[in-house]
Amino acid sequence: MSKDLLFEIGLEEVPARFLRAAMEQLEERMVKWLEQSRIAHGVVHSYATPRRLAVLVKSVAEKQEDVQEEVKGPSRKIALDENGNWSKAALGFARGQGVDPEQFTFKELNGVEYIYLTKSSNGVETAALLSEALLGILSSMTFPKHMRWGSYEYKFIRPIRWITALFGTDVIDLEVTGVKSGNVTRGHRFLGTEAVVAEAGAYSEVLRGQHVIVDVKEREGMILEQIESLAAEKNWTIAVKDDLLEEVLFLVETPTVLNGTFDPSFLNIPQDVLITSMREHQRYFPVLDGEGQLLPFFVTVRNGDKRSLDVIAKGNEKVLRARLSDAKFFYEEDQKLEIKDALSKLESIVFHEEIGTVGDKVRRIRRIADQIGETLHISGTDSESVSRAADICKFDLVTQMVYEFPELQGVMGEDYTRKAGEREDVAKAVFEHYQPRSASDDVPSSLVGSIVSIADKIDTIVGCFSIGIIPTGSQDPYALRRQSQGIVQILLAKQMPLTLSQLFDIALGVHAELRSLDRQPDDIRKDLVEFFGLRVKKLLSETLRYDVVDAVISAGFDDVISVVSRGEALMQAVNSGDDFKTTVESFNRVSNLAAKAEKAEVQEPLFVEEAESNLFRAWQSITADYHTALSERDGAKALALLGDIKEAVTKFFDSVMVMAEDERVRANRLGLLASIDRDLKQFADFNKLVW
Amino acid sequence: MNFQQMILTLQQFWANQNCIIVNPYDTEKGAGTMNPMTFLRSLGPEPWKVAYVEPSRRPSDGRYGENPNRLYQHHQFQVIIKPSPDNIQELYLDSLKALGVNALDHDIRFVEDNWENPSLGCAGLGWEVWLDGMEITQFTYFQQVGGIETNPVAVEITYGMERLASYIQEKENVFDLEWVDGISYGDVFHQAEVEHSTYTFEVSDVKMLFTLFNMYEQEAGKAMERNLVFPAYDYVLKCSHTFNLLDARGAISVTERTGYITRVRNLARQVAATYMEEREKLGFPLLKKGGDLNV
C-alpha cells in the first residue's frame, strides 16, 4: 500500500545560482529520511523554479517496515549471581529494554557468553511521521547565503510564503514562520492563480495549468528548442553559453524566447566587450553569423507568454542602448589614457598589503620574466618583447572598461596595446599572460606570453608563500593551486626546459632582492617543492595509474617534462603485459639487495662468476645512452635501455649467490647491484608498482 | 504619466498602506537609505512604516548634463516597512500597476542583488527588479544596519524614479522627461547638473574638503559624547558626502580609500548603537503605538 508524497516550499524569488543545488539538496534529504525511517518508496522527482523548491516521491509505503533487532546485554558472568539467579545488572537491563528476563538468550561472542535479546518493533504509519520529518528537512537545509525576514528568527534562502505538503490526497500539517501547509500552490506570478493540488501525483500538471513548468529539464528543452528554431528562421548562430543558460533557466517559470536589435554602429567596439556587456548585465544571448562575427541582434528569454513581446523587445533595446553607450564611452576614454600614465596609477593599487602594490608586482614580474628568458636562451627579439610585455601586462587594470568588467582584463589590454602601436607579440602576450584562466582554458600560444604568464604566476605564489598564505583544504583565496597548475601546464605544452628549482631560485631571488622576506627562502622553497609536487601528481593522475605516478615521482619531479615522459613510458610498459612484470620483479630484487650495500662501488677483479661480469658489462653498455635519454627527457628510450639488461639481471640471480662468504666478493656484488639501482631510481622507484 | 504624478501616485499608494509620508532630509546624501528615517528607524524592535522621495547626490556620476542616463543628483522613492509584511512583493507589484505598468504586457523579474553599504555598516539581501531588462527598483531585506543585526527585519523598496519615468514616458534622455505639462526635467535640473559637475571635477578645494572631513568627524564625536544621536548622524552624513566629493576629484588613493570608509563606518556604528540605547531608555515608545501604524 503506497501513496505519492509531495513537498513544495513556496518562496520569494530564489537566486538563480543557488537553485539547482538547493533542489538536489531537498531531494537528498528527503530520500535519506525515507531510507533511515525504513519507508519503501518509488521514483523521486525534484523540481525548482525561481519561486519554489519541490520534491515528489512516488509510491511511498504507508507503513514503515517492521524490524527485528538483536540487543546485546551484560556477559553471563555478570548477568547471573552465584546461585544462577538473574543479577541486579541483568534485571536492570531487562527493565531498560522493557522486557521480561525470560526472553533473554545467551550467545557467544569472542569466547564470552552474553545475554542477547531479540526485539521486534512494528513499523509506524508513515502519515504519523511526516509532519515532523518535513519540518526537520526544512530546518536542516543549508544555503550559501541565509536571510531573516519579518519578525522571525528562522533563516532560509529567501522568505517562505507557502508550503504544499501532501501524502496522497491528505495534507501533511506543518507550520513555519507563520506559514501553514496546505494543498494550495501558487501559479505563475502574473499568468496564474492559486490552485488546489488534489493529489500529490498531480503536482506538475496542476502547475502546468498555471503556466509554471516545474521540471528543470523540460524548461531547458523549451528554451533550447525556441532558440534553435529562431536561429534556423533567421539564419543566425545564437551563442548559448552553458552558465548563462543555467542562470536563465532558473529565472523563468514559463520561458518565451524573444529577440531584439541594436545600432550596428556599436559593432566598432571590440566584440568581447559587446558580448560581455550583453551577457553579464542583461543575460542576453549574443547572435553571430556563420563566421563567428557578432551581429547587431540579441536573444533573451522572458518569464511569461507571447503577449506584448514587441513592447518587451523595445524595452530591452532601450536598456541595451544605454549599456552599449556606456561601453562606447569607456572604450573611447580608455584610449585617451597613455600606457605610461596607466602604469603610474598601478603604484597606488594595493595587490596585497604585505606583498606590495600592483606596481611592485609588475617590477618583479619583469625581473622574473627576464631571468626565465636568459635561462631558456631566447632570442634577442623575444627577450625585448618579454621585457616590454612584462612591464605593461597589468596596465589595463586601471582602465574604465576593466573596472566595469573585470573579466575583460587582458582582453582590453591586448586591444589597447595594439592600438597604442606596440609590437604585435607584445599585445598578444598582454592577453596571454593570464592564460590558462581555468583548468580547461588554453595555455598561451606564444613563447613571450608563456614566459610572462609563468613569471606572473610564480610571483603571486612566492609572494603568498612568503607571508604564510599556503592553500589548505578548501582555503585557497588567491587561487594558487590553479596558478601552479597553470605553470606546469605551460611548461609541458611548450616543452620548456626549465626546471622547477630554476624557477623557484629565480622568483625567490627576485623577491629577496626587492622586498624584505620574513620567512627564510629555504623554508619557502621547501613549501614550494611540496606544493608543486602535489600539482604534478594530480596532473599525472589524470591519465596514469596512481602506482605508476608514485613510482616516477619518487625519482624526482623537478623536471616536469621528464617526469611526464617517464610516467607515460612506464604506464605503457605496465600495460604491455607479463613480460614487463618479470622485468620489474628482477629490478626489485636488485633494489632490495642494493639496500644492503655499503657502497655503490664495483671492482672488476673481484668478479668470480661469469654472470657477474656479464651483468656488469650489460649495464656498462647502456649507461651512457641511458643518461643521455634521461637528460633528453626521452622516457620511452630510457626505459627500453633498462629493459636491455633484464636478461643479464635474471641470469645473475639464477647463478650467483650474492651473499657469498667471502666478505669482499659479497661487498663487490652488492656494490654492483647498488650501482645499477642508483641508475634505476633515476627513472622510477619500481617497488611502488602494484600488480 | 509625468514625473510629478508618479511621485504623487506612489505617495498616495503607500499612504494607503499606512506609511507615514515624510519629506526629503535636508542634508546631502548618496541614497535614500542614509536618511535617518531609514538608517536609524530600521534599528530596534519598534515597528515603522515610512515613504519619501529622496534627492540623492552621487558626485562622481556627474556628467555636466551631457549624458542621457547619468546624473549628479537623481531621485529615489523610498519605502521602509518594519517588520517586513508577508505580502510585500504583491504590494510592490500593485504599486507598479498604480503607475500604469501592467505586468502581463511586460517582463518583470526579481534578479538577485545583495546590497551593501560598507561605509554605513549595512547589508541586506534581495533583488533588483527588472522591467523589460531595466533595473527600476532595489528591493532589500535589511539584515544589518550600522553593524547591528536587525530584528525585526525591515524591508526597503527603492524606486529609481528617473529610470522608471524614462520607461513610462518612453524618453531616451533623462532631461527630456516631463516633470509637469510643459516643464521638462531639464528645465528644472539641467543647470544644476552642469554647475555641480563643474564644481565637483574642476573647482572644489581638495585641501578644504580634507579639513572639512576632519572637522565633521570631530564634531560628530563631540555630539556623541552627549549621546546626541541625530546631530551626530548629520555630521556622519556630511563626512560621507565630503568623502564622495574628494573621491570624485580623484583625491583619495585606493589605499587611503579603505581608511576613510572605515572612519565613516566607525562613526555610523557608534551612532547606531547609541540610538538603540536611547530608544530603550525611552521604552521603545512606538512599540506601544503599533496599532496606529497598523502592523
mmCIF file of N, CA, C and O in Angstrom, chain A residues 166-214:
data_model
loop_
_atom_site.group_PDB
_atom_site.id
_atom_site.type_symbol
_atom_site.label_atom_id
_atom_site.label_comp_id
_atom_site.label_asym_id
_atom_site.label_seq_id
_atom_site.Cartn_x
_atom_site.Cartn_y
_atom_site.Cartn_z
ATOM 1 N N LEU A 166 1.649 17.089 0.748
ATOM 2 C CA LEU A 166 0.577 16.107 0.577
ATOM 3 C C LEU A 166 1.121 14.693 0.631
ATOM 4 O O LEU A 166 2.172 14.400 0.057
ATOM 5 N N PHE A 167 0.344 13.826 1.316
ATOM 6 C CA PHE A 167 0.619 12.398 1.249
ATOM 7 C C PHE A 167 -0.611 11.802 0.581
ATOM 8 O O PHE A 167 -1.674 11.719 1.201
ATOM 9 N N GLY A 168 -0.495 11.468 -0.663
ATOM 10 C CA GLY A 168 -1.682 11.094 -1.438
ATOM 11 C C GLY A 168 -2.556 12.319 -1.580
ATOM 12 O O GLY A 168 -2.156 13.319 -2.182
ATOM 13 N N THR A 169 -3.735 12.248 -0.963
ATOM 14 C CA THR A 169 -4.630 13.405 -1.030
ATOM 15 C C THR A 169 -4.664 14.144 0.300
ATOM 16 O O THR A 169 -5.333 15.167 0.424
ATOM 17 N N ASP A 170 -3.966 13.625 1.298
ATOM 18 C CA ASP A 170 -4.029 14.221 2.635
ATOM 19 C C ASP A 170 -2.961 15.286 2.820
ATOM 20 O O ASP A 170 -1.798 15.080 2.483
ATOM 21 N N VAL A 171 -3.378 16.399 3.414
ATOM 22 C CA VAL A 171 -2.421 17.454 3.729
ATOM 23 C C VAL A 171 -1.579 17.023 4.923
ATOM 24 O O VAL A 171 -2.101 16.495 5.903
ATOM 25 N N ILE A 172 -0.279 17.214 4.819
ATOM 26 C CA ILE A 172 0.605 16.967 5.964
ATOM 27 C C ILE A 172 0.737 18.302 6.687
ATOM 28 O O ILE A 172 1.183 19.292 6.103
ATOM 29 N N ASP A 173 0.337 18.319 7.942
ATOM 30 C CA ASP A 173 0.306 19.594 8.662
ATOM 31 C C ASP A 173 1.681 19.990 9.165
ATOM 32 O O ASP A 173 2.345 19.217 9.848
ATOM 33 N N LEU A 174 2.081 21.191 8.820
ATOM 34 C CA LEU A 174 3.257 21.757 9.455
ATOM 35 C C LEU A 174 3.154 23.272 9.363
ATOM 36 O O LEU A 174 2.385 23.802 8.561
ATOM 37 N N GLU A 175 3.909 23.942 10.196
ATOM 38 C CA GLU A 175 3.855 25.398 10.190
ATOM 39 C C GLU A 175 5.242 25.951 10.463
ATOM 40 O O GLU A 175 5.953 25.482 11.344
ATOM 41 N N VAL A 176 5.607 26.949 9.676
ATOM 42 C CA VAL A 176 6.894 27.593 9.889
ATOM 43 C C VAL A 176 6.767 29.056 9.478
ATOM 44 O O VAL A 176 6.080 29.368 8.506
ATOM 45 N N THR A 177 7.369 29.930 10.240
ATOM 46 C CA THR A 177 7.302 31.392 10.028
ATOM 47 C C THR A 177 5.889 31.841 9.651
ATOM 48 O O THR A 177 5.698 32.615 8.708
ATOM 49 N N GLY A 178 4.921 31.354 10.398
ATOM 50 C CA GLY A 178 3.544 31.791 10.183
ATOM 51 C C GLY A 178 2.887 31.189 8.948
ATOM 52 O O GLY A 178 1.725 31.493 8.665
ATOM 53 N N VAL A 179 3.601 30.356 8.218
ATOM 54 C CA VAL A 179 3.015 29.730 7.025
ATOM 55 C C VAL A 179 2.532 28.333 7.379
ATOM 56 O O VAL A 179 3.298 27.513 7.885
ATOM 57 N N LYS A 180 1.230 28.092 7.137
ATOM 58 C CA LYS A 180 0.680 26.758 7.393
ATOM 59 C C LYS A 180 0.617 25.993 6.070
ATOM 60 O O LYS A 180 0.223 26.535 5.046
ATOM 61 N N SER A 181 0.994 24.718 6.145
ATOM 62 C CA SER A 181 0.964 23.912 4.930
ATOM 63 C C SER A 181 -0.471 23.690 4.482
ATOM 64 O O SER A 181 -1.404 23.786 5.276
ATOM 65 N N GLY A 182 -0.632 23.366 3.213
ATOM 66 C CA GLY A 182 -1.961 23.091 2.688
ATOM 67 C C GLY A 182 -1.852 22.357 1.377
ATOM 68 O O GLY A 182 -0.780 21.813 1.049
ATOM 69 N N ASN A 183 -2.933 22.331 0.614
ATOM 70 C CA ASN A 183 -2.884 21.694 -0.700
ATOM 71 C C ASN A 183 -3.054 22.734 -1.805
ATOM 72 O O ASN A 183 -3.454 22.412 -2.911
ATOM 73 N N VAL A 184 -2.743 23.995 -1.439
ATOM 74 C CA VAL A 184 -2.898 25.066 -2.424
ATOM 75 C C VAL A 184 -1.528 25.599 -2.817
ATOM 76 O O VAL A 184 -0.769 26.094 -1.984
ATOM 77 N N THR A 185 -1.207 25.483 -4.096
ATOM 78 C CA THR A 185 0.058 26.026 -4.576
ATOM 79 C C THR A 185 -0.228 27.341 -5.292
ATOM 80 O O THR A 185 -1.378 27.766 -5.406
ATOM 81 N N ARG A 186 0.839 28.015 -5.707
ATOM 82 C CA ARG A 186 0.639 29.266 -6.444
ATOM 83 C C ARG A 186 1.218 29.126 -7.835
ATOM 84 O O ARG A 186 2.313 28.598 -8.015
ATOM 85 N N GLY A 187 0.489 29.624 -8.803
ATOM 86 C CA GLY A 187 0.905 29.540 -10.194
ATOM 87 C C GLY A 187 1.886 30.633 -10.562
ATOM 88 O O GLY A 187 2.508 31.249 -9.690
ATOM 89 N N HIS A 188 2.041 30.856 -11.856
ATOM 90 C CA HIS A 188 2.909 31.918 -12.360
ATOM 91 C C HIS A 188 2.476 33.247 -11.752
ATOM 92 O O HIS A 188 1.287 33.518 -11.603
ATOM 93 N N ARG A 189 3.469 34.062 -11.398
ATOM 94 C CA ARG A 189 3.173 35.295 -10.673
ATOM 95 C C ARG A 189 2.142 36.170 -11.401
ATOM 96 O O ARG A 189 1.327 36.831 -10.758
ATOM 97 N N PHE A 190 2.209 36.202 -12.722
ATOM 98 C CA PHE A 190 1.286 37.086 -13.446
ATOM 99 C C PHE A 190 0.242 36.319 -14.252
ATOM 100 O O PHE A 190 -0.884 36.781 -14.388
ATOM 101 N N LEU A 191 0.616 35.163 -14.781
ATOM 102 C CA LEU A 191 -0.313 34.443 -15.652
ATOM 103 C C LEU A 191 -1.189 33.473 -14.879
ATOM 104 O O LEU A 191 -2.243 33.054 -15.375
ATOM 105 N N GLY A 192 -0.795 33.091 -13.697
ATOM 106 C CA GLY A 192 -1.506 32.053 -12.965
ATOM 107 C C GLY A 192 -2.221 32.588 -11.733
ATOM 108 O O GLY A 192 -2.209 33.782 -11.451
ATOM 109 N N THR A 193 -2.837 31.643 -11.032
ATOM 110 C CA THR A 193 -3.525 31.977 -9.783
ATOM 111 C C THR A 193 -3.137 30.918 -8.766
ATOM 112 O O THR A 193 -2.323 30.048 -9.053
ATOM 113 N N GLU A 194 -3.785 30.986 -7.593
ATOM 114 C CA GLU A 194 -3.621 29.887 -6.646
ATOM 115 C C GLU A 194 -4.342 28.677 -7.222
ATOM 116 O O GLU A 194 -5.320 28.826 -7.949
ATOM 117 N N ALA A 195 -3.874 27.472 -6.888
ATOM 118 C CA ALA A 195 -4.531 26.283 -7.428
ATOM 119 C C ALA A 195 -4.422 25.129 -6.450
ATOM 120 O O ALA A 195 -3.401 24.985 -5.770
ATOM 121 N N VAL A 196 -5.488 24.351 -6.400
ATOM 122 C CA VAL A 196 -5.511 23.213 -5.490
ATOM 123 C C VAL A 196 -4.801 22.027 -6.135
ATOM 124 O O VAL A 196 -5.045 21.695 -7.293
ATOM 125 N N VAL A 197 -3.908 21.414 -5.383
ATOM 126 C CA VAL A 197 -3.302 20.160 -5.824
ATOM 127 C C VAL A 197 -4.066 19.063 -5.080
ATOM 128 O O VAL A 197 -3.862 18.838 -3.892
ATOM 129 N N ALA A 198 -5.007 18.420 -5.778
ATOM 130 C CA ALA A 198 -5.907 17.486 -5.098
ATOM 131 C C ALA A 198 -5.158 16.227 -4.668
ATOM 132 O O ALA A 198 -5.474 15.617 -3.665
ATOM 133 N N GLU A 199 -4.128 15.908 -5.448
ATOM 134 C CA GLU A 199 -3.420 14.653 -5.160
ATOM 135 C C GLU A 199 -1.950 14.883 -5.504
ATOM 136 O O GLU A 199 -1.630 15.512 -6.516
ATOM 137 N N ALA A 200 -1.068 14.390 -4.655
ATOM 138 C CA ALA A 200 0.364 14.695 -4.799
ATOM 139 C C ALA A 200 0.874 14.472 -6.228
ATOM 140 O O ALA A 200 1.552 15.322 -6.796
ATOM 141 N N GLY A 201 0.477 13.343 -6.812
ATOM 142 C CA GLY A 201 0.997 12.985 -8.127
ATOM 143 C C GLY A 201 0.593 13.953 -9.231
ATOM 144 O O GLY A 201 1.181 13.962 -10.311
ATOM 145 N N ALA A 202 -0.428 14.799 -8.949
ATOM 146 C CA ALA A 202 -0.920 15.712 -9.983
ATOM 147 C C ALA A 202 -0.133 17.017 -10.019
ATOM 148 O O ALA A 202 -0.410 17.907 -10.821
ATOM 149 N N TYR A 203 0.872 17.124 -9.139
ATOM 150 C CA TYR A 203 1.561 18.403 -8.919
ATOM 151 C C TYR A 203 2.011 19.106 -10.201
ATOM 152 O O TYR A 203 1.610 20.238 -10.479
ATOM 153 N N SER A 204 2.826 18.420 -10.986
ATOM 154 C CA SER A 204 3.414 19.144 -12.120
ATOM 155 C C SER A 204 2.351 19.523 -13.151
ATOM 156 O O SER A 204 2.452 20.569 -13.790
ATOM 157 N N GLU A 205 1.296 18.693 -13.278
ATOM 158 C CA GLU A 205 0.251 19.017 -14.250
ATOM 159 C C GLU A 205 -0.609 20.187 -13.772
ATOM 160 O O GLU A 205 -1.022 21.038 -14.558
ATOM 161 N N VAL A 206 -0.876 20.237 -12.465
ATOM 162 C CA VAL A 206 -1.637 21.374 -11.924
ATOM 163 C C VAL A 206 -0.880 22.664 -12.222
ATOM 164 O O VAL A 206 -1.456 23.661 -12.673
ATOM 165 N N LEU A 207 0.442 22.637 -11.997
ATOM 166 C CA LEU A 207 1.212 23.864 -12.211
ATOM 167 C C LEU A 207 1.362 24.199 -13.683
ATOM 168 O O LEU A 207 1.389 25.368 -14.061
ATOM 169 N N ARG A 208 1.401 23.177 -14.518
ATOM 170 C CA ARG A 208 1.432 23.453 -15.955
ATOM 171 C C ARG A 208 0.203 24.264 -16.343
ATOM 172 O O ARG A 208 0.290 25.227 -17.113
ATOM 173 N N GLY A 209 -0.930 23.894 -15.748
ATOM 174 C CA GLY A 209 -2.170 24.637 -15.998
ATOM 175 C C GLY A 209 -2.093 26.072 -15.496
ATOM 176 O O GLY A 209 -2.855 26.937 -15.923
ATOM 177 N N GLN A 210 -1.164 26.316 -14.591
ATOM 178 C CA GLN A 210 -0.991 27.666 -14.039
ATOM 179 C C GLN A 210 0.244 28.339 -14.639
ATOM 180 O O GLN A 210 0.819 29.237 -14.037
ATOM 181 N N HIS A 211 0.661 27.857 -15.809
ATOM 182 C CA HIS A 211 1.777 28.467 -16.542
ATOM 183 C C HIS A 211 3.108 28.373 -15.816
ATOM 184 O O HIS A 211 3.937 29.278 -15.895
ATOM 185 N N VAL A 212 3.293 27.278 -15.089
ATOM 186 C CA VAL A 212 4.582 27.045 -14.458
ATOM 187 C C VAL A 212 5.083 25.686 -14.910
ATOM 188 O O VAL A 212 4.407 24.676 -14.727
ATOM 189 N N ILE A 213 6.265 25.673 -15.536
ATOM 190 C CA ILE A 213 6.891 24.405 -15.917
ATOM 191 C C ILE A 213 7.871 24.081 -14.802
ATOM 192 O O ILE A 213 8.927 24.704 -14.690
ATOM 193 N N VAL A 214 7.502 23.124 -13.954
ATOM 194 C CA VAL A 214 8.321 22.893 -12.758
ATOM 195 C C VAL A 214 9.552 22.052 -13.056
ATOM 196 O O VAL A 214 10.536 22.103 -12.320
#
